[in-house]
C-alpha positions as MATLAB code, in Angstrom:
seq = 'MTLDDLRVFMAVCRSGSLSAVARDLACAQPAVSQHVRRLERELGLALVERHPRGVIPTQAGHILQAALSDGLGSLDHALRQLDALARGEGGSVRITTGATTVRHFMSAAVVDFRTRHPQASLEFQTANSSRGCCEALAAGGLDLAWITLGTPVRGIEQRPVVELPWVLAVRAGDPLADRPHITPSDLEHIRLIGLPENSTSRARLDVWLGGSGVHVASDTSAADWDTAILLAELGIGHAVVPALPGWRGPGHPDLRLVPIPDLPPLTAGWAVRRWDSLSPLARTFADTVAQHCTVLGDHADTESPA';
ca = [
      23.596  -15.319  -14.821;
      20.922  -16.461  -12.447;
      17.471  -15.739  -11.702;
      18.557  -14.369   -8.242;
      21.068  -12.068  -10.021;
      18.209  -10.546  -11.987;
      15.924  -10.139   -8.837;
      18.685   -8.451   -6.903;
      19.421   -6.169   -9.707;
      15.775   -5.113  -10.063;
      15.745   -4.528   -6.380;
      18.817   -2.272   -6.504;
      17.278   -0.324   -9.286;
      14.052    0.152   -7.328;
      15.767    1.350   -3.997;
      18.832    2.901   -5.390;
      20.824    1.605   -2.539;
      22.938   -1.643   -2.204;
      22.850   -1.415    1.538;
      18.934   -1.184    1.621;
      18.631   -4.050   -0.444;
      21.053   -5.968    1.720;
      18.849   -5.247    4.795;
      15.745   -6.297    2.968;
      17.290   -9.622    1.943;
      19.096  -10.039    5.386;
      22.518  -10.460    3.725;
      25.876   -8.650    3.617;
      26.263   -5.681    1.083;
      29.034   -7.457   -0.608;
      26.743  -10.251   -1.563;
      24.499   -7.798   -3.248;
      27.256   -6.353   -5.102;
      28.388   -9.665   -6.256;
      24.975  -10.305   -7.859;
      25.258   -7.064   -9.921;
      28.864   -7.575  -10.729;
      28.231  -11.047  -12.076;
      25.600   -9.524  -14.463;
      28.033   -6.907  -15.509;
      30.892   -9.390  -16.280;
      28.475  -11.572  -18.329;
      27.168   -8.668  -20.352;
      30.483   -6.816  -20.572;
      28.703   -3.486  -19.588;
      28.291   -1.379  -16.411;
      24.757   -1.682  -15.223;
      24.872    0.868  -12.234;
      26.815    3.877  -11.371;
      27.904    4.075   -7.775;
      27.605    7.413   -6.055;
      28.083    8.530   -2.337;
      24.261    8.542   -1.833;
      23.536    5.434   -3.527;
      23.407    3.931   -7.079;
      21.622    4.653  -10.397;
      21.208    2.510  -13.510;
      23.451    3.316  -16.509;
      21.890    3.338  -19.964;
      22.609   -0.403  -20.183;
      21.068   -0.802  -16.825;
      17.943    1.050  -17.861;
      17.435   -1.210  -20.943;
      17.788   -4.372  -18.792;
      15.624   -2.962  -16.086;
      12.735   -2.164  -18.693;
      13.040   -5.644  -20.146;
      12.927   -7.393  -16.716;
      10.007   -5.173  -15.470;
       7.846   -6.831  -18.362;
       9.058  -10.405  -17.784;
      10.647  -11.158  -14.488;
       7.513  -10.760  -12.480;
       5.527  -13.238  -14.711;
       8.262  -15.705  -14.562;
       8.531  -15.389  -10.519;
       4.814  -15.762  -10.406;
       4.872  -18.891  -12.598;
       7.626  -20.535  -10.490;
       5.687  -19.918   -7.313;
       2.574  -21.382   -8.851;
       4.382  -24.525   -9.898;
       5.851  -24.744   -6.353;
       2.405  -24.567   -4.847;
       1.030  -27.150   -7.240;
       3.867  -29.441   -6.350;
       3.162  -29.044   -2.460;
      -0.592  -29.629   -2.893;
      -2.918  -27.421   -1.015;
      -0.118  -25.682    0.817;
       2.007  -22.791   -0.548;
       2.056  -19.127    0.291;
       0.419  -15.919   -0.570;
       2.524  -12.724   -0.585;
       0.977   -9.342   -0.295;
       2.330   -5.855   -0.176;
       0.348   -3.086    1.502;
       0.599   -0.295    3.847;
       1.536   -0.586    7.583;
      -2.151   -0.358    8.994;
      -4.044   -2.291    6.316;
      -4.087   -5.622    8.017;
      -5.595   -4.000   11.148;
      -8.383   -2.284    9.398;
      -9.241   -4.309    6.370;
      -7.875   -7.888    6.718;
      -7.835   -8.932   10.465;
     -11.047  -11.042   10.265;
     -10.270  -12.326    6.810;
      -6.691  -13.611    7.867;
      -8.316  -15.558   10.601;
     -10.967  -17.008    8.399;
      -8.315  -17.903    5.613;
      -5.933  -19.591    8.047;
      -8.786  -21.623    9.557;
      -9.827  -23.061    6.154;
      -6.200  -23.289    4.841;
      -3.989  -24.140    7.958;
      -1.139  -25.247    5.706;
      -0.814  -22.069    3.609;
       1.340  -19.221    4.808;
       0.621  -15.459    4.436;
       3.538  -13.168    3.800;
       3.174   -9.436    4.188;
       5.646   -6.895    2.776;
       4.986   -3.147    3.867;
       5.319   -0.367    1.316;
       5.111    3.423    2.030;
       2.548    4.146   -0.775;
       0.213    2.685   -3.230;
       2.844    3.549   -5.775;
       5.406    1.604   -3.844;
       3.042   -1.501   -3.735;
       2.620   -1.373   -7.323;
       6.303   -1.144   -7.986;
       7.034   -4.063   -5.745;
       4.225   -6.059   -7.348;
       5.528   -5.357  -10.871;
       9.084   -6.326   -9.867;
       7.874   -9.961   -9.140;
       7.734  -12.461   -6.319;
       4.414  -10.939   -4.924;
       0.865  -12.040   -5.553;
      -1.331   -9.176   -4.326;
      -1.031   -5.555   -3.584;
      -3.687   -3.725   -1.329;
      -3.810   -0.062   -2.411;
      -5.748    3.117   -2.604;
      -6.867    2.908   -6.254;
      -5.890    5.721   -8.513;
      -4.821    6.242  -12.031;
      -4.042    3.148  -14.245;
      -0.629    1.608  -13.833;
       1.040   -0.174  -16.938;
       1.082   -3.892  -16.457;
      -1.143   -3.778  -13.315;
      -4.791   -4.715  -13.012;
      -6.829   -2.886  -10.283;
     -10.059   -4.161   -8.675;
     -12.041   -2.015   -6.237;
     -13.202   -3.536   -2.990;
     -14.483   -0.955   -0.500;
     -15.266    2.783   -0.600;
     -13.913    4.901    2.118;
     -15.875    8.131    2.757;
     -13.716   11.140    4.234;
     -14.246   12.490    7.779;
     -12.802   15.246    9.857;
     -11.006   13.775   12.815;
     -11.159   16.164   15.874;
     -10.923   15.975   19.482;
     -14.044   16.083   21.463;
     -14.874   19.653   22.613;
     -13.593   21.159   19.395;
     -15.936   23.768   17.851;
     -16.348   21.450   14.946;
     -16.782   18.344   16.783;
     -20.570   18.437   17.216;
     -21.389   19.484   13.400;
     -23.587   16.840   11.675;
     -21.236   17.184    8.644;
     -18.358   19.395    7.551;
     -18.450   21.670    4.372;
     -15.603   23.087    2.511;
     -16.010   26.578    4.181;
     -15.803   24.823    7.583;
     -12.183   23.806    6.675;
     -11.243   27.399    5.722;
      -8.063   28.407    7.636;
      -7.883   25.590   10.169;
      -4.720   23.718   10.676;
      -4.667   20.281    9.199;
      -2.309   17.394    9.960;
      -0.638   16.514    6.786;
      -1.252   13.085    5.227;
       1.662   11.015    4.135;
       3.822   12.531    1.161;
       3.355   10.960   -2.243;
       0.189    9.021   -1.190;
      -2.856    8.738   -3.300;
      -5.013   10.070   -0.566;
      -2.995   13.144   -0.125;
      -2.986   13.778   -3.771;
      -6.831   13.429   -3.861;
      -7.345   15.718   -0.843;
      -5.070   18.483   -2.225;
      -6.848   18.426   -5.550;
     -10.336   18.818   -3.774;
      -9.212   21.452   -1.493;
      -7.774   23.533   -4.401;
     -10.874   23.011   -6.376;
     -12.971   24.044   -3.510;
     -10.962   27.211   -3.020;
     -10.067   26.098    0.431;
      -6.779   27.358    1.976;
      -5.356   25.394    4.955;
      -2.148   25.582    6.854;
      -0.162   22.422    8.090;
       2.644   22.404   10.491;
       2.375   18.688   11.417;
       2.585   15.707    9.220;
       1.889   11.969    9.694;
       3.409    8.833    8.220;
      -0.063    7.168    7.919;
      -3.825    7.418    8.415;
      -3.722    6.020   11.983;
      -1.043    8.599   13.197;
      -3.047   11.565   11.769;
      -6.145   10.364   13.585;
      -4.218    9.834   16.775;
      -2.768   13.148   16.752;
      -6.208   14.676   16.035;
      -7.537   12.772   19.089;
      -4.738   14.270   21.180;
      -5.807   17.778   20.248;
      -2.540   18.301   18.054;
      -4.766   19.490   15.043;
      -7.499   18.513   12.555;
      -7.134   15.585   10.191;
      -9.055   15.028    6.999;
      -8.904   11.193    6.669;
     -10.660    8.241    5.308;
     -13.330    6.783    7.867;
     -11.322    3.796    9.137;
     -13.479    1.313   10.986;
     -11.004    0.686   13.679;
     -11.314    4.247   15.187;
     -15.201    4.036   15.633;
     -16.816    3.028   19.029;
     -16.451    3.550   22.768;
     -12.722    2.891   22.833;
     -12.078    6.543   21.698;
     -14.162    8.802   23.731;
     -12.130   11.850   23.056;
     -12.325   11.463   19.277;
     -15.072   12.602   16.813;
     -15.201   11.662   13.196;
     -17.430   14.143   11.364;
     -18.496   13.324    7.749;
     -17.498   15.318    4.780;
     -20.013   14.435    2.176;
     -18.811   16.935   -0.572;
     -15.530   15.137   -0.698;
     -15.625   12.049   -3.083;
     -14.709    8.795   -1.324;
     -11.496    6.958   -1.797;
     -11.588    3.496   -3.212;
      -9.387    0.743   -1.792;
      -8.832   -2.730   -3.323;
      -6.511   -5.101   -4.857;
      -3.882   -4.771   -7.609;
      -2.340   -7.734   -9.228;
      -0.255   -8.290  -12.382;
      -2.931  -10.409  -13.997;
      -6.066  -11.908  -12.376;
      -6.266  -14.785  -14.548;
      -2.691  -15.918  -13.568;
      -3.308  -15.825   -9.723;
      -2.812  -19.044   -7.938;
      -6.043  -20.593   -6.548;
      -4.721  -19.887   -3.083;
      -4.075  -16.129   -3.767;
      -7.498  -15.733   -5.501;
      -9.148  -17.308   -2.377;
      -7.455  -14.830   -0.008;
      -8.364  -11.898   -2.184;
     -12.010  -13.126   -2.304;
     -12.032  -13.670    1.546;
     -10.839  -10.118    2.189;
     -13.466   -8.759   -0.272;
     -16.293  -10.694    1.462;
     -15.204   -9.480    4.896;
     -14.893   -5.924    3.632;
     -18.395   -6.034    2.390;
     -19.693   -7.148    5.796;
     -17.606   -4.526    7.452;
     -19.021   -1.864    5.234;
     -22.551   -3.063    5.957;
     -21.933   -2.826    9.600;
     -20.380    0.636    9.518;
     -23.458    1.969    7.569;
     -25.565    1.191   10.712;
     -23.366    3.071   13.095;
     -22.894    6.716   13.838;
     -19.640    8.025   12.243;
     -18.745    9.586   15.548;
];
């Protein structure tokens, strides 16, 4: 039994697919199966059940998965810290986040960090939701996760960095485009572009709409916030989204972002397994992003949201 066997087993449990893990690891599916079978031979128990649509852990698999979720991530993290120490100032910082996060929240910080730490590497792993980011973080091998903060997650520490007010994204010329702000009654019966399934932002929005007694229809959905805003700019519908800084300014003359002050802002920030066990390099990157987000927020406060 090797550490790689355990890592691959955890990846299989998370994805439910041997082929998906093989793609992520850039290896053949039989190699993934070999890691799992080696564990099964040594333990004398079947760890996964194979079905036409994927695999699921057996009772023994669930027991091993639960034990590893508490310990494997910490071990992985410790090994990476030791490796970074052995190599001096170099090393790597591994971050999991959504597809558009770097563009909106990290671009200046990445340049700043690389200028000050040219020997360090930054590795980004994309996840489809904040929940997916936390699951990947808990599984080990990653330092930081940038997420939309929500309910507490066992074994994960969350730290807020920036608040994102909500806006209604509409095409210029729309009856709502010139409103100074949007109220719940303004949203009644309009067609909204749906936010990503299983996302924290969608869950928050659904709760608020329900609590406000607002009934909206949706026949279009988007995979991320940027796509929702783009569809609104094209006149496909309206999108209630966080106010992302990259969409402000003269580059989008056909887009209006109208504030929704009644909707509590989202909070985005860092999630880690333990702050006190972060490597100095990872902590520096996290602090650099936070500093640049503060500057970005101060600048946004001086601009018109439209």
